[in-house]
Amino acid sequence: WAETPESACEQVISLCATAEAQRVLKSKSMITEEISLNPALVQAGFEVIETDLGEYIIQLAQEPPSHIIAPAVHKTKEQVAALFYQYHQDYGFKDRLSDIPQLVAQARQVLRQKFITADVGITGANFLIAETGSVVLVTNEGNGDLSATLPRMHIVIASLEKLVPTLEDATTLLRLLGRSATGQEITAYTSFFTGPRRTDDIDGPDEFHVILVDNGRSALLGSAFHEILYCIRCGACLNHCPVYGAIGGHAYGWVYPGPMGAVLTPLLLDLQTTKDLPQASSLCGRCEAVCPLHIPLPKLLRQLRIQHYQHHITPLSTRWALALWGFVAQRPGLYQALTQIKIKLLGILGRHRGAFSYLPLARHWTYSRDMPAPTGETFMHAWKKKQKEDS
Amino acid sequence: MNSARSAILARIRHCSDKQSDVAQARLLAPSIHEQPLLKADLLTQFTEKVEKSSATWDSVSEYNTIPSAVFEFLTQHQLPLEVIIERQLTFLSWPEVMTVAYRRPQSQDSTSVNIAFAGIAETGSLVMRSQPSSPTTLNFLPENHIVLLEKSNIVAHIEAIWPRIRLQALPRTINIITGPSRTADIEQTLQLGAHGPKRVHVILVDTPLG
């Protein structure tokens, strides 16, 4: 049990120390990114090797993942070849490779040596099963299984919301996970680990430890943000988000990108330093439409904006503007009169050019584009006129 | 550690007091949610899905013909005539040109042979239980993995294996394997044989082991 990232890291380090470990393997895990386990282990003197190919590539590049399913999706094969050329010299691979099968084969050879000589294997968990005490791990490469089987100690780090009641419940979620994450009905490997090797087994770890990490999740239970705890980290909301598509995963500033990250990051860190995340959305709703767990992500983003307002994180000018707009919008007569004046004025001012390249209070908007001039009539005005004509 | 445990549990109980009965009932009587429809009979669906997962398959009438089916697979792919075999299969007699061993596999071993606990028609998956006679590394270390599956052990959906699994104490590892190891981590291009086997070959057996 660990309430904080620091406590989780300390417990992992002390387990690695009791195993007298030197080389520690890791299978791709978002919770270990969240608690910054790798730097903590390196600082404690352990050699840490990421074994998922994508994670291995970005570990060599010393970058954080840009996608929760495909962490190195931003790297080209030439960039990967350059990294392997730089770091694989010591293993006797002196040539620069050019095609993907060769790169995968070389990574397999380098990492296979690490697998058979490692002391501790650290994995995350896609699900935890209450009924049996099992840990479910999903991979396509088989790196998770080798990490869990070859070293003498297997440490699982999982956040609380991974827990489901039964094997049947996990099965339902596995069906959703494969389809939403990679379009597969099931990944190549779906594995259920329960305890250490049995007395007569001839492989498997002697020790098996599970660290349950809270890091703010139990406080979300029953709160206005409860639904984000349903997230199974499939990445579908990232893949369909126009904002993620335009700015990429690194722009989100922490380990969880995309719509689920824009909701979860402020809740796990703090509202102030992450204040841009809930704002950087048009609330188009594609994330909610594709979420296999039907998490109302736009609603949660809106709730974060409400919290910004309540905690005075929203800038004063915006607060004033919103208050003014709110006052007017609640009075339809006043609203219509004011908009009519404004539209008529803009229509007259813009009638020659047909557009504005500068507008007061909207400098940032007009900085990169022109605002088309209105026709001089509001919708309500035109509607009323038409009604009158028809009658 | 214990203070963290009690603090976390206290917060959870504070919010979900009334739901503990629901959780208890669910644990006692596991319920199955929606399942995909099968388009064909079990065997047809299973073999079609096996092919779709980039694995291959063959069929034999009885266990005694397995060694020749394995030999054929090895020669067809020009593989070394060496196999690591699970210990339940020591009764089989192998062609003299082949080297067979019944042990935990090493990294450089080329081919392994073991028996699946079940096959799943829904996905073309193989269910492997770790046992003293069949260690987990047989499924992952060699580049070629040959899996024997009795036809009567093919079930429709994943859920069908859970009541059978619950009949015995859970093993350390249950692997549900669907095709060879793969990665698409470089430029989203699919490549087989990332860390585990490059080839998975299923041999279906008509007559179950006595």
XYZ file of C-alpha atoms in Angstrom:
601
model
C 0.000 0.000 0.000
C 1.316 3.417 -0.935
C -0.470 6.713 -0.517
C 2.129 8.806 -2.314
C 4.551 8.379 -5.242
C 7.475 8.759 -2.834
C 6.252 5.933 -0.626
C 5.696 3.656 -3.656
C 9.219 4.324 -4.956
C 10.759 3.747 -1.516
C 9.009 0.387 -1.218
C 10.176 -0.721 -4.665
C 13.738 0.337 -3.884
C 13.754 -1.521 -0.582
C 12.403 -4.674 -2.285
C 15.105 -4.432 -4.960
C 17.671 -4.019 -2.194
C 16.483 -7.154 -0.359
C 16.764 -9.056 -3.659
C 20.357 -7.765 -3.895
C 19.477 -6.660 -7.380
C 21.701 -4.916 -9.921
C 19.663 -5.140 -13.101
C 15.954 -4.281 -12.978
C 13.623 -4.894 -15.943
C 10.490 -2.923 -16.579
C 7.481 -3.718 -18.679
C 5.569 -0.688 -20.005
C 3.517 0.832 -17.192
C 1.878 4.254 -16.917
C 1.737 4.182 -13.095
C 5.533 3.867 -12.929
C 5.755 6.955 -15.167
C 3.299 8.703 -12.847
C 5.367 8.001 -9.729
C 8.713 8.685 -11.550
C 10.045 5.273 -10.623
C 12.877 5.116 -13.182
C 14.826 8.147 -11.910
C 14.327 6.958 -8.315
C 15.723 3.507 -9.144
C 18.651 4.923 -11.103
C 19.463 7.287 -8.256
C 19.412 4.328 -5.866
C 22.082 2.693 -8.032
C 20.113 0.135 -10.043
C 20.389 -0.440 -13.785
C 16.859 -0.001 -15.180
C 15.879 -1.343 -18.592
C 12.569 -0.699 -20.315
C 11.615 -3.819 -22.284
C 8.653 -2.667 -24.384
C 10.254 -1.675 -27.690
C 8.597 1.757 -27.750
C 9.549 2.481 -24.137
C 13.092 1.189 -24.782
C 13.456 3.629 -27.694
C 12.329 6.645 -25.671
C 14.448 5.509 -22.714
C 17.486 5.655 -25.027
C 16.305 9.056 -26.290
C 15.711 10.192 -22.676
C 12.199 11.394 -23.485
C 8.827 10.809 -21.864
C 6.167 8.803 -23.767
C 4.036 10.784 -26.236
C 1.155 8.282 -26.327
C -0.068 5.878 -23.641
C -0.270 2.921 -26.045
C 2.455 3.828 -28.568
C 5.046 5.739 -26.532
C 7.508 6.237 -29.418
C 4.930 7.040 -32.100
C 6.661 10.382 -32.687
C 9.972 8.763 -33.715
C 10.835 7.904 -37.326
C 12.729 4.716 -38.185
C 15.767 6.837 -39.092
C 15.739 8.368 -35.592
C 15.439 4.883 -34.068
C 18.299 3.653 -36.274
C 20.459 6.566 -35.100
C 19.712 5.752 -31.435
C 20.512 2.045 -31.900
C 23.692 2.937 -33.808
C 24.766 5.141 -30.915
C 23.850 2.811 -28.033
C 24.324 -0.697 -29.475
C 28.028 -0.324 -30.365
C 28.952 -1.861 -27.010
C 27.005 -5.021 -27.866
C 28.991 -5.526 -31.061
C 26.467 -4.024 -33.478
C 28.646 -1.632 -35.465
C 26.458 -1.021 -38.551
C 23.741 1.561 -38.979
C 20.487 -0.226 -39.839
C 17.851 1.044 -42.220
C 14.796 -1.211 -42.176
C 12.271 -2.001 -39.464
C 12.662 -5.828 -39.347
C 16.424 -5.401 -38.738
C 15.811 -2.836 -35.994
C 13.287 -5.083 -34.222
C 15.623 -8.092 -34.535
C 18.558 -6.147 -33.064
C 16.479 -4.857 -30.143
C 15.356 -8.443 -29.522
C 18.961 -9.636 -29.308
C 20.122 -6.815 -27.035
C 17.118 -7.082 -24.726
C 17.186 -10.902 -24.629
C 20.592 -10.703 -22.939
C 19.116 -8.296 -20.393
C 16.137 -10.577 -19.781
C 18.178 -13.632 -18.893
C 20.522 -11.740 -16.562
C 18.025 -9.522 -14.698
C 17.330 -9.827 -10.964
C 13.976 -8.068 -10.628
C 11.093 -7.629 -13.057
C 8.676 -4.721 -12.551
C 5.348 -4.687 -14.341
C 2.165 -2.676 -14.083
C -1.253 -4.302 -14.168
C -4.093 -3.805 -16.621
C -6.469 -5.293 -14.062
C -6.367 -6.741 -10.555
C -8.878 -9.466 -9.699
C -10.344 -9.452 -6.189
C -11.723 -12.995 -6.419
C -8.366 -14.684 -7.026
C -5.725 -12.110 -6.125
C -4.513 -12.250 -9.732
C -2.754 -9.578 -11.745
C -3.712 -9.279 -15.423
C -1.126 -8.067 -17.908
C -1.744 -7.397 -21.584
C 1.074 -7.117 -24.156
C 1.737 -7.847 -27.812
C 5.499 -8.288 -27.592
C 5.704 -10.774 -24.722
C 8.074 -8.466 -22.831
C 5.741 -8.330 -19.829
C 5.714 -12.108 -19.567
C 9.491 -12.444 -19.792
C 9.864 -9.646 -17.194
C 7.441 -11.455 -14.887
C 8.908 -14.934 -15.392
C 12.698 -14.817 -15.735
C 13.930 -12.647 -12.805
C 13.808 -14.053 -9.272
C 11.509 -11.275 -8.025
C 8.347 -9.937 -9.692
C 7.052 -6.578 -8.433
C 3.662 -5.356 -9.619
C 2.745 -1.683 -9.263
C -0.906 -0.888 -9.774
C -3.231 1.974 -8.977
C -6.365 1.268 -6.948
C -8.916 1.666 -9.760
C -7.498 -1.372 -11.608
C -9.353 -3.659 -9.232
C -12.362 -5.607 -10.576
C -14.399 -8.273 -8.733
C -14.153 -11.434 -10.869
C -12.397 -13.157 -13.774
C -15.583 -12.617 -15.810
C -15.525 -8.857 -15.129
C -11.901 -8.673 -16.237
C -12.860 -10.565 -19.408
C -15.470 -7.963 -20.359
C -12.973 -5.132 -19.860
C -10.282 -7.024 -21.798
C -12.640 -7.175 -24.794
C -13.092 -3.401 -24.610
C -9.390 -2.719 -24.070
C -8.096 -4.619 -27.117
C -10.675 -3.220 -29.497
C -10.327 0.378 -28.325
C -6.539 0.422 -27.926
C -5.201 -1.295 -31.035
C -8.267 -2.574 -32.890
C -7.471 -6.144 -31.840
C -10.130 -8.524 -30.501
C -7.461 -9.615 -28.039
C -3.748 -8.835 -27.785
C -1.158 -11.538 -28.473
C -0.593 -12.116 -24.749
C -3.129 -11.803 -21.954
C -1.599 -13.209 -18.789
C -2.891 -13.851 -15.277
C -0.252 -13.996 -12.534
C -1.229 -15.345 -9.129
C 1.478 -15.522 -6.477
C 5.119 -16.638 -6.883
C 6.275 -19.906 -8.528
C 4.704 -22.996 -6.948
C 6.924 -25.433 -5.036
C 7.421 -27.836 -7.954
C 7.498 -25.249 -10.756
C 10.764 -25.097 -12.691
C 10.526 -21.424 -13.637
C 8.875 -18.242 -12.391
C 9.912 -15.801 -9.634
C 10.585 -16.864 -6.036
C 8.983 -13.675 -4.780
C 5.886 -11.816 -5.935
C 4.962 -8.394 -4.549
C 2.020 -6.128 -5.373
C 2.155 -2.425 -4.502
C -1.219 -0.692 -4.560
C -0.816 3.024 -5.253
C -3.458 5.562 -4.276
C -1.868 8.935 -5.170
C -5.131 10.845 -4.882
C -7.522 8.279 -6.346
C -9.463 7.419 -3.199
C -10.243 11.136 -2.853
C -11.858 11.075 -6.314
C -14.169 8.238 -5.324
C -17.686 9.612 -4.926
C -16.553 13.099 -6.044
C -17.734 15.062 -9.096
C -14.840 13.431 -10.986
C -15.666 9.834 -10.003
C -16.041 8.668 -13.619
C -12.389 9.257 -14.538
C -11.619 6.244 -12.315
C -13.336 4.013 -14.927
C -10.537 4.749 -17.408
C -8.773 1.597 -18.688
C -6.002 3.577 -20.497
C -6.919 2.365 -23.995
C -5.941 5.652 -25.643
C -9.053 5.863 -27.861
C -9.784 9.422 -26.680
C -6.251 10.478 -27.680
C -6.591 8.959 -31.132
C -9.845 10.808 -31.834
C -8.997 14.159 -30.228
C -8.393 17.034 -32.700
C -6.361 18.885 -30.043
C -4.096 15.877 -29.340
C -3.738 15.384 -33.100
C -2.593 18.974 -33.528
C -0.280 19.429 -30.525
C 0.967 15.876 -29.746
C 1.415 14.123 -26.427
C 4.431 15.996 -25.072
C 2.526 19.310 -25.065
C 0.378 18.079 -22.167
C 3.369 18.447 -19.886
C 3.030 15.248 -17.875
C 2.582 11.478 -18.356
C -1.097 11.363 -19.340
C -1.916 13.200 -22.591
C -5.134 13.712 -24.537
C -8.619 14.180 -23.092
C -8.195 11.625 -20.279
C -4.927 13.344 -19.359
C -6.520 16.799 -19.447
C -8.965 15.537 -16.813
C -6.702 13.302 -14.715
C -3.534 15.431 -14.600
C -5.135 18.443 -12.808
C -6.795 16.063 -10.327
C -3.574 14.189 -9.500
C -1.264 17.222 -9.529
C -2.978 20.557 -8.832
C -5.341 22.943 -10.577
C -3.005 25.941 -10.705
C 0.014 24.537 -12.571
C -2.196 22.577 -14.974
C -4.692 25.364 -15.609
C -4.322 25.300 -19.409
C -5.287 21.632 -19.769
C -9.073 21.841 -19.244
C -9.151 25.078 -21.286
C -7.381 23.605 -24.320
C -10.480 21.897 -25.650
C -13.338 22.794 -27.940
C -15.480 20.248 -26.037
C -16.365 18.668 -29.386
C -17.329 15.433 -27.628
C -15.517 12.918 -29.822
C -13.641 11.579 -26.765
C -16.880 10.724 -24.975
C -18.328 9.160 -28.145
C -15.385 6.742 -28.545
C -14.762 5.985 -24.845
C -15.572 2.291 -24.266
C -16.447 3.085 -20.635
C -18.655 6.061 -21.625
C -16.677 8.451 -19.417
C -18.264 11.922 -19.888
C -14.919 13.629 -20.559
C -16.372 16.971 -21.820
C -18.535 17.161 -18.685
C -15.485 16.538 -16.498
C -13.487 19.199 -18.377
C -16.347 21.653 -17.825
C -16.383 20.790 -14.112
C -12.676 21.559 -13.945
C -13.365 24.960 -15.542
C -16.020 25.558 -12.890
C -13.443 24.722 -10.222
C -11.014 27.163 -11.853
C -13.673 29.865 -11.525
C -14.475 28.940 -7.924
C -10.825 28.847 -6.889
C -10.068 32.168 -8.625
C -7.661 30.513 -11.059
C -9.522 32.030 -14.012
C -7.907 35.459 -14.782
C -9.721 38.501 -13.434
C -10.480 39.951 -16.898
C -12.097 36.667 -17.959
C -14.064 36.515 -14.707
C -15.350 40.062 -15.263
C -16.228 39.350 -18.880
C -18.068 36.160 -17.872
C -19.943 37.973 -15.097
C -20.971 40.727 -17.500
C -22.024 38.247 -20.172
C -23.954 36.238 -17.564
C -25.784 39.355 -16.408
C -26.814 40.301 -19.946
C -27.588 36.761 -21.114
C -30.124 36.372 -18.319
C -32.051 39.370 -19.682
C -33.201 38.517 -23.263
C -34.522 42.008 -24.016
C -31.267 43.695 -23.042
C -29.207 40.987 -24.776
C -31.058 41.434 -28.066
C -30.871 45.210 -27.926
C -27.116 45.189 -27.223
C -26.271 42.594 -29.861
C -28.342 44.465 -32.419
C -26.404 47.676 -31.777
C -23.075 45.819 -31.881
C -23.843 43.900 -35.077
C -25.163 46.999 -36.822
C -22.057 48.965 -35.823
C -19.692 46.199 -36.976
C -21.671 45.874 -40.205
C -21.220 49.571 -40.970
C -17.542 49.641 -39.945
C -16.664 46.574 -41.961
C -18.727 47.190 -45.061
C -15.788 48.244 -47.242
C -13.277 45.476 -46.552
C -15.811 42.810 -45.549
C -13.521 41.714 -42.696
C -11.568 43.006 -39.693
C -7.854 42.428 -39.264
C -7.974 43.996 -35.793
C -10.678 44.071 -33.116
C -10.381 45.534 -29.614
C -10.359 42.847 -26.852
C -9.782 40.139 -29.501
C -6.203 40.917 -30.445
C -5.031 37.314 -30.007
C -7.863 36.011 -32.143
C -7.250 38.428 -35.024
C -3.468 38.040 -34.752
C -3.483 35.042 -37.103
C -6.783 35.477 -38.998
C -9.393 37.996 -40.101
C -12.827 38.239 -38.551
C -15.529 38.372 -41.273
C -17.738 41.445 -40.902
C -21.349 40.695 -39.933
C -24.175 41.621 -42.341
C -25.566 44.226 -39.948
C -28.519 42.155 -38.756
C -28.888 39.671 -35.889
C -30.595 36.305 -36.278
C -33.392 37.317 -33.896
C -33.993 40.490 -35.881
C -34.126 38.648 -39.201
C -36.384 35.971 -37.708
C -38.880 38.482 -36.374
C -38.872 40.322 -39.715
C -39.602 37.094 -41.584
C -42.394 36.176 -39.172
C -43.966 39.567 -39.776
C -43.717 39.167 -43.558
C -45.265 35.699 -43.441
C -48.255 36.728 -41.357
C 2.653 0.468 5.239
C -0.238 -0.521 7.510
C -1.162 3.098 8.208
C -1.387 3.717 4.449
C -3.603 0.657 4.142
C -6.030 1.747 6.835
C -6.117 5.359 5.613
C -6.879 4.303 2.032
C -9.484 1.740 3.073
C -11.157 4.244 5.398
C -11.564 6.725 2.528
C -12.934 4.021 0.227
C -15.407 2.730 2.842
C -16.546 6.258 3.552
C -17.727 6.599 -0.064
C -18.909 3.117 -0.922
C -20.382 1.779 2.294
C -23.644 0.715 0.729
C -21.955 -0.928 -2.222
C -20.065 -3.606 -0.309
C -23.104 -5.935 -0.499
C -23.208 -5.500 -4.275
C -19.522 -6.387 -4.512
C -19.981 -9.431 -2.235
C -22.889 -10.727 -4.327
C -20.882 -10.262 -7.515
C -17.937 -12.185 -6.090
C -20.164 -15.090 -5.034
C -21.994 -15.329 -8.358
C -19.794 -14.025 -11.206
C -21.944 -12.716 -14.020
C -21.143 -12.723 -17.719
C -21.621 -9.535 -19.701
C -22.167 -9.260 -23.461
C -20.254 -11.699 -25.662
C -19.539 -11.531 -29.408
C -21.631 -13.845 -31.608
C -19.795 -16.747 -33.229
C -20.262 -16.902 -36.981
C -19.530 -20.616 -37.471
C -19.157 -23.895 -35.555
C -16.452 -23.967 -32.874
C -13.777 -25.697 -34.937
C -14.253 -23.542 -38.052
C -14.320 -20.312 -36.071
C -11.272 -21.366 -34.046
C -9.130 -22.257 -37.071
C -10.163 -19.125 -38.971
C -9.181 -16.956 -36.013
C -5.891 -18.846 -35.586
C -5.026 -17.996 -39.190
C -6.089 -14.380 -38.692
C -3.688 -14.122 -35.728
C -0.772 -15.080 -38.060
C -0.449 -18.508 -36.428
C -0.689 -21.779 -38.410
C -2.445 -25.081 -37.663
C -2.523 -28.732 -38.541
C -4.681 -31.638 -37.456
C -3.821 -35.198 -36.371
C -6.057 -38.083 -35.344
C -4.137 -39.196 -32.257
C -1.178 -38.332 -30.033
C 1.057 -41.016 -31.603
C 1.149 -39.129 -34.902
C 2.289 -35.876 -33.289
C 6.054 -36.522 -33.653
C 5.720 -36.827 -37.428
C 3.578 -33.670 -37.576
C 6.250 -31.809 -35.564
C 9.013 -33.211 -37.806
C 7.116 -32.039 -40.874
C 6.727 -28.502 -39.451
C 10.453 -28.292 -38.623
C 11.595 -29.464 -42.048
C 9.066 -27.262 -43.839
C 10.541 -24.175 -42.153
C 14.133 -25.507 -42.316
C 14.455 -25.362 -38.544
C 16.974 -27.289 -36.409
C 15.596 -30.760 -35.570
C 15.733 -30.006 -31.840
C 12.724 -29.534 -29.596
C 12.112 -28.864 -25.918
C 9.017 -30.773 -24.875
C 6.743 -30.654 -21.876
C 7.116 -33.638 -19.549
C 3.582 -34.968 -20.006
C 4.653 -36.080 -23.488
C 7.515 -38.394 -22.516
C 5.512 -41.413 -23.764
C 5.809 -40.315 -27.409
C 8.517 -41.809 -29.585
C 10.337 -39.355 -31.806
C 12.142 -39.825 -35.137
C 15.819 -40.719 -34.540
C 17.107 -37.675 -36.431
C 15.484 -35.411 -33.862
C 16.967 -34.259 -30.549
C 14.378 -33.980 -27.822
C 14.746 -32.650 -24.287
C 12.347 -32.382 -21.379
C 13.557 -29.374 -19.398
C 13.246 -25.665 -18.818
C 14.116 -23.937 -22.129
C 17.210 -21.794 -22.616
C 17.423 -18.604 -24.635
C 19.006 -20.239 -27.678
C 16.530 -23.156 -27.907
C 14.748 -22.995 -31.236
C 11.449 -24.855 -30.767
C 9.173 -25.836 -27.892
C 6.190 -28.206 -27.739
C 3.512 -28.184 -25.030
C -0.175 -28.901 -24.458
C -2.860 -26.205 -24.233
C -5.401 -26.287 -21.428
C -8.073 -24.963 -23.809
C -8.649 -23.169 -27.098
C -11.004 -20.212 -27.504
C -13.048 -20.057 -30.724
C -14.027 -16.407 -30.227
C -10.445 -15.219 -30.707
C -8.392 -18.231 -31.866
C -6.512 -18.114 -28.559
C -4.631 -20.840 -26.692
C -4.917 -21.085 -22.906
C -1.718 -22.276 -21.200
C -1.429 -23.116 -17.483
C 2.006 -23.105 -15.870
C 2.829 -26.463 -14.299
C 5.967 -28.284 -13.160
C 5.750 -30.335 -16.382
C 5.082 -27.277 -18.554
C 6.983 -24.148 -17.451
C 5.859 -20.710 -18.703
C 9.159 -20.097 -20.502
C 8.186 -22.806 -23.044
C 5.618 -20.272 -24.292
C 8.044 -17.374 -24.641
C 11.774 -18.142 -25.018
C 12.051 -20.288 -28.191
C 11.411 -18.627 -31.565
C 9.018 -21.392 -32.589
C 6.170 -22.552 -30.391
C 4.194 -25.695 -31.231
C 1.015 -26.126 -29.186
C -1.046 -29.295 -28.974
C -4.771 -28.822 -28.473
C -7.381 -31.531 -28.065
C -10.405 -30.613 -30.178
C -12.781 -31.328 -27.280
C -11.047 -28.534 -25.332
C -12.145 -25.801 -27.736
C -14.706 -23.547 -26.066
C -16.822 -20.753 -27.536
C -15.907 -17.710 -25.418
C -13.168 -16.692 -22.989
C -15.585 -16.907 -20.035
C -16.081 -20.638 -20.603
C -12.603 -21.385 -19.259
C -13.116 -19.720 -15.866
C -15.363 -22.400 -14.258
C -12.810 -25.014 -15.436
C -9.914 -22.965 -14.067
C -11.676 -22.636 -10.694
C -11.902 -26.429 -10.284
C -8.223 -26.533 -9.283
C -5.927 -24.213 -7.364
C -4.832 -21.390 -9.658
C -1.384 -21.879 -11.195
C 1.266 -19.143 -10.958
C 0.599 -18.182 -14.590
C -2.243 -18.478 -17.063
C -1.264 -17.268 -20.533
C -3.921 -16.615 -23.130
C -1.871 -16.615 -26.332
C -3.176 -15.348 -29.665
C -0.647 -15.688 -32.470
C 3.067 -14.896 -32.440
C 4.741 -12.043 -30.528
C 4.432 -8.726 -32.381
C 5.226 -5.028 -32.206
C 4.190 -1.931 -34.118
C 6.337 0.435 -32.054
C 8.470 1.646 -34.957
C 6.412 3.784 -37.360
C 3.296 1.726 -36.532
C 4.534 -1.060 -38.828
C 3.590 -4.556 -37.658
C 6.548 -6.853 -37.110
C 6.340 -10.434 -35.790
C 8.731 -11.901 -33.212
C 9.380 -8.925 -30.929
C 10.427 -10.713 -27.723
C 8.484 -13.976 -27.889
C 7.993 -16.585 -30.632
C 8.079 -15.629 -34.318
C 5.953 -18.661 -35.181
C 3.045 -20.252 -33.343
C 1.819 -23.570 -34.769
C -1.252 -25.342 -33.396
C -1.656 -29.108 -33.786
C -5.258 -30.165 -33.186
C -5.700 -33.684 -31.829
C -8.922 -35.677 -32.423
C -8.525 -38.325 -29.711
C -7.940 -37.001 -26.176
C -5.156 -38.330 -23.976
C -6.607 -41.231 -21.923
